[in-house]
mmCIF file of C-alpha atoms and ligand atoms in Angstrom:
data_model
loop_
_atom_site.group_PDB
_atom_site.id
_atom_site.type_symbol
_atom_site.label_atom_id
_atom_site.label_comp_id
_atom_site.label_asym_id
_atom_site.label_seq_id
_atom_site.Cartn_x
_atom_site.Cartn_y
_atom_site.Cartn_z
ATOM 1 C CA MET A 21 0.070 0.045 0.112
ATOM 2 C CA LEU A 22 1.126 3.495 -0.475
ATOM 3 C CA LYS A 23 0.628 6.636 1.450
ATOM 4 C CA ILE A 24 1.060 10.454 0.865
ATOM 5 C CA ASN A 25 1.558 12.535 4.043
ATOM 6 C CA LYS A 26 -0.775 15.283 4.733
ATOM 7 C CA SER A 27 2.131 17.630 5.594
ATOM 8 C CA SER A 28 3.596 17.365 2.222
ATOM 9 C CA PHE A 29 0.331 17.127 0.321
ATOM 10 C CA ASN A 30 0.178 20.988 -0.629
ATOM 11 C CA ASP A 31 4.005 20.658 -1.960
ATOM 12 C CA PHE A 32 2.792 17.648 -4.118
ATOM 13 C CA LEU A 33 -0.252 19.757 -5.416
ATOM 14 C CA SER A 34 2.089 22.786 -5.991
ATOM 15 C CA ASP A 35 4.240 20.422 -8.110
ATOM 16 C CA VAL A 36 1.362 18.792 -9.906
ATOM 17 C CA MET A 37 0.279 22.423 -10.674
ATOM 18 C CA ARG A 38 3.324 23.498 -12.145
ATOM 19 C CA TYR A 39 2.730 21.397 -15.369
ATOM 20 C CA ASN A 40 -0.782 20.305 -15.252
ATOM 21 C CA GLU A 41 -4.079 22.199 -14.943
ATOM 22 C CA LEU A 42 -5.335 21.084 -11.438
ATOM 23 C CA VAL A 43 -9.121 20.792 -10.640
ATOM 24 C CA ALA A 44 -10.414 20.566 -7.053
ATOM 25 C CA PRO A 45 -13.381 21.138 -4.790
ATOM 26 C CA VAL A 46 -13.269 24.956 -3.972
ATOM 27 C CA LYS A 47 -15.766 26.665 -2.035
ATOM 28 C CA SER A 48 -16.482 30.246 -3.004
ATOM 29 C CA ASP A 49 -20.221 31.506 -3.234
ATOM 30 C CA GLU A 50 -21.040 27.963 -3.580
ATOM 31 C CA SER A 51 -19.098 24.889 -3.611
ATOM 32 C CA ARG A 52 -17.911 23.619 -7.006
ATOM 33 C CA PHE A 53 -14.820 21.967 -8.956
ATOM 34 C CA GLU A 54 -12.664 24.470 -10.008
ATOM 35 C CA THR A 55 -9.483 25.035 -12.089
ATOM 36 C CA VAL A 56 -7.210 26.036 -8.833
ATOM 37 C CA ARG A 57 -4.957 29.198 -8.844
ATOM 38 C CA ASP A 58 -4.647 29.035 -5.042
ATOM 39 C CA ILE A 59 -3.971 25.801 -3.279
ATOM 40 C CA SER A 60 -4.967 27.092 0.135
ATOM 41 C CA LYS A 61 -8.435 27.417 -1.293
ATOM 42 C CA ILE A 62 -8.841 23.705 -1.866
ATOM 43 C CA GLN A 63 -11.219 21.657 0.386
ATOM 44 C CA LEU A 64 -10.437 17.903 -0.618
ATOM 45 C CA ASP A 65 -13.548 16.732 1.566
ATOM 46 C CA LEU A 66 -15.963 19.138 0.284
ATOM 47 C CA HIS A 67 -18.918 17.540 -1.437
ATOM 48 C CA THR A 68 -19.661 20.123 -4.074
ATOM 49 C CA TYR A 69 -23.191 21.847 -4.512
ATOM 50 C CA PHE A 70 -22.206 21.599 -8.581
ATOM 51 C CA PRO A 71 -21.106 18.311 -10.064
ATOM 52 C CA ALA A 72 -17.798 18.192 -12.177
ATOM 53 C CA LYS A 73 -19.354 17.281 -15.453
ATOM 54 C CA LYS A 74 -18.933 20.395 -17.026
ATOM 55 C CA PHE A 75 -15.318 19.546 -17.641
ATOM 56 C CA PHE A 76 -15.982 16.866 -19.966
ATOM 57 C CA PHE A 77 -19.626 17.451 -21.143
ATOM 58 C CA LYS A 78 -19.753 21.004 -21.613
ATOM 59 C CA LYS A 79 -22.722 23.199 -21.138
ATOM 60 C CA ASP A 80 -22.181 24.909 -24.401
ATOM 61 C CA GLN A 81 -20.091 23.123 -27.131
ATOM 62 C CA THR A 82 -19.726 24.458 -30.639
ATOM 63 C CA LEU A 83 -20.056 21.429 -33.281
ATOM 64 C CA TYR A 84 -19.492 23.634 -36.363
ATOM 65 C CA THR A 85 -19.595 27.135 -37.491
ATOM 66 C CA TYR A 86 -21.074 28.216 -40.902
ATOM 67 C CA GLU A 87 -19.729 31.442 -42.501
ATOM 68 C CA LYS A 88 -19.372 32.811 -45.963
ATOM 69 C CA GLY A 89 -20.615 29.702 -47.502
ATOM 70 C CA LYS A 90 -17.998 27.260 -45.649
ATOM 71 C CA PHE A 91 -18.648 24.972 -42.649
ATOM 72 C CA LYS A 92 -15.792 24.888 -40.080
ATOM 73 C CA VAL A 93 -15.431 22.385 -37.437
ATOM 74 C CA PRO A 94 -13.480 23.394 -34.122
ATOM 75 C CA GLU A 95 -10.192 21.719 -34.243
ATOM 76 C CA LEU A 96 -9.246 19.483 -31.208
ATOM 77 C CA GLN A 97 -6.601 20.894 -29.167
ATOM 78 C CA PRO A 98 -4.041 17.689 -28.293
ATOM 79 C CA GLU A 99 -1.436 19.784 -26.856
ATOM 80 C CA LYS A 100 -3.768 21.181 -24.256
ATOM 81 C CA LYS A 101 -2.154 20.509 -20.703
ATOM 82 C CA GLN A 102 -2.901 17.442 -18.837
ATOM 83 C CA ARG A 103 -5.424 17.984 -16.281
ATOM 84 C CA VAL A 104 -5.245 16.521 -12.699
ATOM 85 C CA MET A 105 -8.723 16.359 -11.130
ATOM 86 C CA VAL A 106 -8.604 15.780 -7.242
ATOM 87 C CA GLY A 107 -11.192 15.254 -4.682
ATOM 88 C CA LEU A 108 -13.878 13.432 -6.809
ATOM 89 C CA LYS A 109 -16.336 11.333 -4.289
ATOM 90 C CA ARG A 110 -17.207 8.029 -5.172
ATOM 91 C CA CYS A 111 -20.479 9.134 -6.504
ATOM 92 C CA ASP A 112 -18.827 11.861 -8.808
ATOM 93 C CA LEU A 113 -16.683 9.129 -10.037
ATOM 94 C CA ASN A 114 -19.257 6.649 -10.703
ATOM 95 C CA SER A 115 -21.371 9.479 -12.611
ATOM 96 C CA ILE A 116 -18.266 9.916 -14.848
ATOM 97 C CA LYS A 117 -18.398 6.409 -15.732
ATOM 98 C CA ARG A 118 -21.740 6.566 -16.855
ATOM 99 C CA GLN A 119 -21.313 9.699 -18.946
ATOM 100 C CA ASP A 120 -18.152 7.556 -20.470
ATOM 101 C CA MET A 121 -20.821 5.118 -21.523
ATOM 102 C CA MET A 122 -22.834 7.671 -23.206
ATOM 103 C CA PHE A 123 -20.231 9.849 -24.778
ATOM 104 C CA LEU A 124 -17.239 7.189 -25.416
ATOM 105 C CA GLN A 125 -18.911 3.776 -26.343
ATOM 106 C CA GLU A 126 -20.217 3.170 -29.784
ATOM 107 C CA ILE A 127 -19.294 6.251 -31.686
ATOM 108 C CA PRO A 128 -17.108 8.653 -29.368
ATOM 109 C CA ASP A 129 -17.687 12.029 -29.122
ATOM 110 C CA PRO A 130 -14.681 13.691 -30.164
ATOM 111 C CA TYR A 131 -14.849 16.782 -27.716
ATOM 112 C CA TYR A 132 -15.843 14.845 -24.568
ATOM 113 C CA LYS A 133 -13.160 12.226 -25.550
ATOM 114 C CA GLU A 134 -10.526 14.856 -25.728
ATOM 115 C CA GLU A 135 -11.111 16.022 -22.216
ATOM 116 C CA ARG A 136 -11.130 12.758 -20.663
ATOM 117 C CA ASP A 137 -8.258 11.634 -22.368
ATOM 118 C CA ARG A 138 -6.345 14.610 -20.803
ATOM 119 C CA THR A 139 -7.706 14.015 -17.336
ATOM 120 C CA ILE A 140 -6.362 11.947 -14.400
ATOM 121 C CA LEU A 141 -9.179 11.141 -11.964
ATOM 122 C CA VAL A 142 -7.938 11.281 -8.222
ATOM 123 C CA GLY A 143 -10.812 10.492 -5.710
ATOM 124 C CA TYR A 144 -11.221 11.373 -2.197
ATOM 125 C CA HIS A 145 -13.221 8.529 -0.361
ATOM 126 C CA CYS A 146 -15.776 10.141 1.960
ATOM 127 C CA THR A 147 -15.509 9.239 5.691
ATOM 128 C CA GLY A 148 -19.110 9.523 6.152
ATOM 129 C CA PRO A 149 -22.267 11.033 4.521
ATOM 130 C CA VAL A 150 -22.217 14.665 4.160
ATOM 131 C CA ASP A 151 -25.783 15.152 4.967
ATOM 132 C CA GLU A 152 -29.201 13.533 4.954
ATOM 133 C CA PHE A 153 -29.480 13.497 1.290
ATOM 134 C CA CYS A 154 -26.633 11.327 0.508
ATOM 135 C CA PHE A 155 -27.975 7.751 -0.621
ATOM 136 C CA CYS A 156 -25.074 6.411 -2.114
ATOM 137 C CA SER A 157 -24.679 3.292 -0.128
ATOM 138 C CA SER A 158 -27.808 1.860 -1.558
ATOM 139 C CA MET A 159 -26.705 2.419 -5.158
ATOM 140 C CA ASP A 160 -24.201 -0.596 -5.703
ATOM 141 C CA LEU A 161 -21.380 1.929 -6.808
ATOM 142 C CA GLY A 162 -18.341 0.551 -8.204
ATOM 143 C CA ASP A 163 -14.508 1.329 -8.094
ATOM 144 C CA PHE A 164 -13.836 3.627 -11.043
ATOM 145 C CA TYR A 165 -10.937 6.181 -10.685
ATOM 146 C CA ASP A 166 -7.071 6.381 -11.453
ATOM 147 C CA LEU A 167 -6.132 7.029 -7.913
ATOM 148 C CA MET A 168 -8.315 6.937 -4.900
ATOM 149 C CA LEU A 169 -7.165 8.705 -1.355
ATOM 150 C CA TYR A 170 -8.614 7.392 1.858
ATOM 151 C CA ASP A 171 -8.078 10.028 4.889
ATOM 152 C CA LYS A 172 -5.933 8.160 7.448
ATOM 153 C CA ASP A 173 -4.912 10.228 10.363
ATOM 154 C CA ASP A 174 -1.665 12.248 9.510
ATOM 155 C CA ALA A 175 -1.686 10.562 5.953
ATOM 156 C CA TYR A 176 -3.834 9.740 2.904
ATOM 157 C CA LEU A 177 -3.575 6.046 2.061
ATOM 158 C CA VAL A 178 -3.350 5.665 -1.760
ATOM 159 C CA GLU A 179 -5.045 2.956 -4.075
ATOM 160 C CA ILE A 180 -4.188 2.616 -7.694
ATOM 161 C CA GLY A 181 -6.932 2.084 -10.019
ATOM 162 C CA SER A 182 -5.623 2.118 -13.499
ATOM 163 C CA GLU A 183 -2.274 2.099 -15.469
ATOM 164 C CA ARG A 184 -2.588 5.750 -15.739
ATOM 165 C CA GLY A 185 -2.827 6.113 -12.220
ATOM 166 C CA ARG A 186 0.264 4.037 -11.814
ATOM 167 C CA ALA A 187 2.302 6.027 -14.309
ATOM 168 C CA PHE A 188 1.306 9.278 -12.750
ATOM 169 C CA VAL A 189 2.347 8.004 -9.092
ATOM 170 C CA ASP A 190 5.777 6.941 -10.641
ATOM 171 C CA ARG A 191 6.051 10.440 -11.943
ATOM 172 C CA TYR A 192 5.620 12.130 -8.501
ATOM 173 C CA ARG A 193 7.321 9.122 -6.478
ATOM 174 C CA LYS A 194 9.189 11.172 -4.398
ATOM 175 C CA TYR A 195 5.789 11.997 -2.385
ATOM 176 C CA PHE A 196 4.597 8.499 -2.104
ATOM 177 C CA TRP A 197 5.734 6.210 0.677
ATOM 178 C CA ASP A 198 5.394 2.347 1.107
ATOM 179 C CA THR A 199 3.365 1.633 4.415
ATOM 180 C CA ASP A 200 2.217 -1.231 6.375
ATOM 181 C CA LEU A 201 -1.088 0.493 6.832
ATOM 182 C CA PHE A 202 -4.027 -1.376 5.006
ATOM 183 C CA LEU A 203 -7.818 -0.603 4.253
ATOM 184 C CA ARG A 204 -10.206 -2.048 6.426
ATOM 185 C CA PRO A 205 -13.894 -2.866 4.769
ATOM 186 C CA GLU A 206 -15.286 -0.334 6.833
ATOM 187 C CA ASP A 207 -12.920 2.375 5.232
ATOM 188 C CA ARG A 208 -14.318 1.480 1.914
ATOM 189 C CA ARG A 209 -17.878 2.024 3.194
ATOM 190 C CA ILE A 210 -19.972 5.168 3.442
ATOM 191 C CA ASP A 211 -22.943 4.434 5.658
ATOM 192 C CA THR A 212 -25.665 6.622 4.474
ATOM 193 C CA ASP A 213 -28.750 7.316 6.690
ATOM 194 C CA LEU A 214 -30.909 7.781 3.528
ATOM 195 C CA LYS A 215 -31.106 4.536 1.487
ATOM 196 C CA LEU A 216 -33.305 3.640 -1.511
ATOM 197 C CA GLU A 217 -35.157 0.587 -0.521
ATOM 198 C CA PRO A 218 -36.946 -0.855 -3.188
ATOM 199 C CA ARG A 219 -34.645 -2.588 -6.120
ATOM 200 C CA ASP A 220 -37.582 -2.507 -8.530
ATOM 201 C CA ILE A 221 -39.542 0.585 -8.882
ATOM 202 C CA LEU A 222 -41.718 -0.374 -11.618
ATOM 203 C CA PRO A 223 -44.832 -1.322 -9.679
ATOM 204 C CA TYR A 224 -44.992 2.157 -7.965
ATOM 205 C CA TYR A 225 -45.639 4.294 -11.520
ATOM 206 C CA GLU A 226 -49.036 4.715 -10.989
ATOM 207 C CA ARG A 227 -49.302 5.259 -7.593
ATOM 208 C CA VAL A 228 -51.292 8.598 -6.273
ATOM 209 C CA GLU A 229 -48.356 8.886 -3.663
ATOM 210 C CA TRP A 230 -46.331 10.619 -6.353
ATOM 211 C CA LYS A 231 -49.107 13.409 -6.608
ATOM 212 C CA LYS A 232 -47.762 15.303 -3.249
ATOM 213 C CA ASP A 233 -44.011 15.835 -4.955
ATOM 214 C CA VAL A 234 -45.374 16.562 -8.558
ATOM 215 C CA ASP A 235 -47.686 19.556 -6.676
ATOM 216 C CA ARG A 236 -44.585 20.946 -5.444
ATOM 217 C CA CYS A 237 -42.551 20.866 -8.383
ATOM 218 C CA PHE A 238 -41.651 23.920 -10.441
ATOM 219 C CA SER A 239 -40.346 22.106 -13.419
ATOM 220 C CA CYS A 240 -37.402 24.518 -12.920
ATOM 221 C CA ALA A 241 -35.063 21.936 -13.767
ATOM 222 C CA ALA A 242 -32.360 22.373 -11.257
ATOM 223 C CA CYS A 243 -32.425 18.764 -10.349
ATOM 224 C CA VAL A 244 -31.049 17.878 -13.795
ATOM 225 C CA THR A 245 -28.519 20.897 -14.116
ATOM 226 C CA LEU A 246 -27.100 19.724 -10.679
ATOM 227 C CA CYS A 247 -27.180 15.786 -11.638
ATOM 228 C CA PRO A 248 -23.424 14.474 -12.445
ATOM 229 C CA SER A 249 -24.949 11.555 -14.405
ATOM 230 C CA CYS A 250 -27.531 13.369 -16.646
ATOM 231 C CA PHE A 251 -26.220 13.901 -19.959
ATOM 232 C CA CYS A 252 -29.384 15.041 -22.286
ATOM 233 C CA PHE A 253 -28.472 17.674 -24.650
ATOM 234 C CA ASP A 254 -30.175 19.852 -27.193
ATOM 235 C CA MET A 255 -28.861 21.327 -30.568
ATOM 236 C CA GLU A 256 -29.518 25.048 -31.606
ATOM 237 C CA ASP A 257 -28.175 27.527 -34.011
ATOM 238 C CA GLU A 258 -26.800 30.739 -32.873
ATOM 239 C CA VAL A 259 -26.802 33.193 -35.795
ATOM 240 C CA ASP A 260 -25.209 36.460 -35.691
ATOM 241 C CA ALA A 261 -27.126 39.775 -35.953
ATOM 242 C CA LYS A 262 -26.177 40.284 -39.710
ATOM 243 C CA LEU A 263 -27.253 36.923 -40.537
ATOM 244 C CA CYS A 264 -23.771 36.208 -41.878
ATOM 245 C CA LYS A 265 -22.364 33.601 -39.183
ATOM 246 C CA SER A 266 -24.190 30.667 -37.601
ATOM 247 C CA ASP A 267 -22.967 28.147 -34.816
ATOM 248 C CA LYS A 268 -24.399 25.047 -34.304
ATOM 249 C CA LYS A 269 -24.393 24.453 -30.386
ATOM 250 C CA ARG A 270 -24.797 21.562 -28.316
ATOM 251 C CA ASN A 271 -26.126 22.735 -24.691
ATOM 252 C CA TRP A 272 -27.403 20.928 -21.912
ATOM 253 C CA ALA A 273 -31.076 20.233 -21.852
ATOM 254 C CA SER A 274 -33.856 18.922 -19.228
ATOM 255 C CA CYS A 275 -36.456 16.605 -19.570
ATOM 256 C CA GLN A 276 -38.250 18.679 -16.998
ATOM 257 C CA LEU A 277 -38.752 21.230 -19.476
ATOM 258 C CA THR A 278 -41.643 20.916 -22.219
ATOM 259 C CA CYS A 279 -39.598 21.968 -24.976
ATOM 260 C CA PHE A 280 -37.480 18.830 -24.229
ATOM 261 C CA THR A 281 -40.080 16.573 -25.991
ATOM 262 C CA LYS A 282 -41.427 19.151 -28.462
ATOM 263 C CA VAL A 283 -41.357 17.814 -32.148
ATOM 264 C CA ALA A 284 -42.245 19.171 -35.550
ATOM 265 C CA GLY A 285 -45.938 20.430 -35.646
ATOM 266 C CA GLY A 286 -45.837 21.415 -31.949
ATOM 267 C CA HIS A 287 -46.875 18.031 -30.226
ATOM 268 C CA VAL A 288 -45.270 17.703 -26.642
ATOM 269 C CA PHE A 289 -44.661 14.026 -25.708
ATOM 270 C CA ARG A 290 -44.577 14.699 -22.191
ATOM 271 C CA GLU A 291 -46.860 17.675 -21.743
ATOM 272 C CA SER A 292 -47.987 16.865 -18.155
ATOM 273 C CA ARG A 293 -45.497 17.944 -14.908
ATOM 274 C CA GLU A 294 -46.244 14.645 -13.742
ATOM 275 C CA ASN A 295 -45.071 12.672 -16.594
ATOM 276 C CA ARG A 296 -41.896 15.040 -16.914
ATOM 277 C CA PHE A 297 -41.326 14.259 -13.125
ATOM 278 C CA LYS A 298 -41.619 10.748 -13.259
ATOM 279 C CA HIS A 299 -39.508 10.320 -16.309
ATOM 280 C CA ARG A 300 -36.702 11.836 -14.789
ATOM 281 C CA ILE A 301 -36.928 9.322 -11.836
ATOM 282 C CA TYR A 302 -37.495 6.419 -13.735
ATOM 283 C CA HIS A 303 -34.886 7.170 -16.274
ATOM 284 C CA GLN A 304 -32.220 7.539 -13.264
ATOM 285 C CA LEU A 305 -33.636 4.328 -11.596
ATOM 286 C CA GLN A 306 -35.268 2.058 -14.152
ATOM 287 C CA TYR A 307 -34.818 2.534 -17.854
ATOM 288 C CA PHE A 308 -31.052 3.197 -17.795
ATOM 289 C CA ARG A 309 -30.612 -0.100 -16.003
ATOM 290 C CA GLU A 310 -32.609 -2.084 -18.309
ATOM 291 C CA THR A 311 -30.417 -1.141 -21.237
ATOM 292 C CA HIS A 312 -26.940 -0.829 -19.272
ATOM 293 C CA GLY A 313 -27.184 -2.842 -16.579
ATOM 294 C CA MET A 314 -26.650 -0.409 -13.895
ATOM 295 C CA ASN A 315 -28.592 2.556 -12.349
ATOM 296 C CA LEU A 316 -27.738 6.140 -13.829
ATOM 297 C CA CYS A 317 -28.046 7.734 -10.430
ATOM 298 C CA SER A 318 -25.104 7.401 -8.234
ATOM 299 C CA GLY A 319 -26.887 8.568 -4.960
ATOM 300 C CA CYS A 320 -25.072 11.864 -4.552
ATOM 301 C CA GLY A 321 -28.284 13.483 -3.292
ATOM 302 C CA ARG A 322 -27.494 16.827 -5.363
ATOM 303 C CA CYS A 323 -30.834 16.821 -6.905
ATOM 304 C CA ILE A 324 -32.676 16.648 -3.447
ATOM 305 C CA ARG A 325 -30.371 19.324 -1.864
ATOM 306 C CA GLY A 326 -30.787 21.663 -4.612
ATOM 307 C CA CYS A 327 -34.471 21.174 -5.216
ATOM 308 C CA PRO A 328 -36.169 24.633 -4.096
ATOM 309 C CA THR A 329 -39.029 22.600 -2.587
ATOM 310 C CA ARG A 330 -36.759 19.783 -1.145
ATOM 311 C CA ILE A 331 -38.742 17.103 -3.044
ATOM 312 C CA ASN A 332 -37.170 13.757 -1.932
ATOM 313 C CA PHE A 333 -38.178 11.000 -4.480
ATOM 314 C CA VAL A 334 -36.115 8.489 -2.383
ATOM 315 C CA GLN A 335 -38.240 8.937 0.652
ATOM 316 C CA THR A 336 -41.343 8.971 -1.604
ATOM 317 C CA LEU A 337 -40.303 5.434 -3.113
ATOM 318 C CA ASN A 338 -39.448 4.189 0.358
ATOM 319 C CA ASP A 339 -42.902 5.076 1.619
ATOM 320 C CA MET A 340 -44.641 3.426 -0.862
ATOM 321 C CA HIS A 341 -42.397 0.336 -0.702
ATOM 322 C CA GLY A 342 -43.031 0.470 3.178
ATOM 323 C CA GLN A 343 -46.738 0.290 2.645
ATOM 324 C CA ASP A 344 -46.436 -2.792 0.441
ATOM 325 C CA ARG A 345 -44.379 -4.585 2.919
HETATM 326 S S1 SF4 B 9 -35.530 20.744 -8.826
HETATM 327 FE FE1 SF4 B 9 -37.097 20.264 -7.679
HETATM 328 S S2 SF4 B 9 -38.814 21.816 -8.232
HETATM 329 FE FE2 SF4 B 9 -37.355 21.812 -9.835
HETATM 330 S S3 SF4 B 9 -37.705 20.498 -11.422
HETATM 331 FE FE3 SF4 B 9 -36.423 19.369 -9.979
HETATM 332 S S4 SF4 B 9 -38.067 18.545 -8.758
HETATM 333 FE FE4 SF4 B 9 -39.007 19.965 -9.680
HETATM 334 S S1 SF4 B 10 -30.349 11.532 -9.606
HETATM 335 FE FE1 SF4 B 10 -29.993 12.932 -8.051
HETATM 336 S S2 SF4 B 10 -29.004 11.611 -6.754
HETATM 337 FE FE2 SF4 B 10 -29.120 10.286 -8.479
HETATM 338 S S3 SF4 B 10 -26.840 11.076 -9.508
HETATM 339 FE FE3 SF4 B 10 -28.460 12.503 -10.016
HETATM 340 S S4 SF4 B 10 -28.387 14.247 -8.554
HETATM 341 FE FE4 SF4 B 10 -27.469 12.456 -7.569
#
């Protein structure tokens, strides 16, 4: 097993920052992953309000530009610095895995791939749930990281999860020490109070209990925006005022908005708020699993934490499940 002493961790990060883009959890107005300029601002154990997905799946990606009769595709930039992202939690990492499944399998998306290829994922294993909204312990999350750090007294124990992680450790070997310390099963566990109890949520789709949540939903889409796993996007043309140039953009989209399922002729597939509300939850916990063998949701709790009316769909599902037992 390897360890890195906390006393030398900032030196290590400074060294990393010299040649790489360093991204870490930072608390400013809100907590988010940011490119670090000042190491003292990093809070490794912070479970960020905003997810890290914008670094790979950009909010706004130009796919091509049309100008003066010619199409131009933005060039990839292979010379970009390597990026080291530290402080990703188990839920964040599992969500990146799910986004990889969407953007790298079958036909890989070149823009997403470029950002993933240049990024080393360094996790920080939570020592406990950050609040009452985390429910990752019930989501069957897997190991997905290049390196994982475990907080152990005056050091971080380091687990290597990939060849890329091993090469990274070799590059900064002077900071890593062999140790007799080892990880106990409980070091790898995160015991959340909230747990999703039903394994199969299909029987609950038509239940009236959803109504109390649906009635409090504004269709504001905060839940989708904050979700590290949600990957839906929309495409639109941005035309300049002189009508000479047009950018085809890919932007984040949300199944909570009526425009998401509006098609030619003006028909909206999920016109009712109830249908939109339930679609998000069933996509996260049912439809994705039917196709990909795992839940899309990683149990990070961001959609509950960030909901203006604190709608807790996990509790609603648990209540229905409890009544049926
Ligand atoms: S954040 Fe809450 S109120 Fe807004 S769309 Fe999602 S569930 Fe509805
Ligand atoms: S659905 Fe909610 S709890 Fe699940 S990954 Fe998305 S934000 Fe996190």
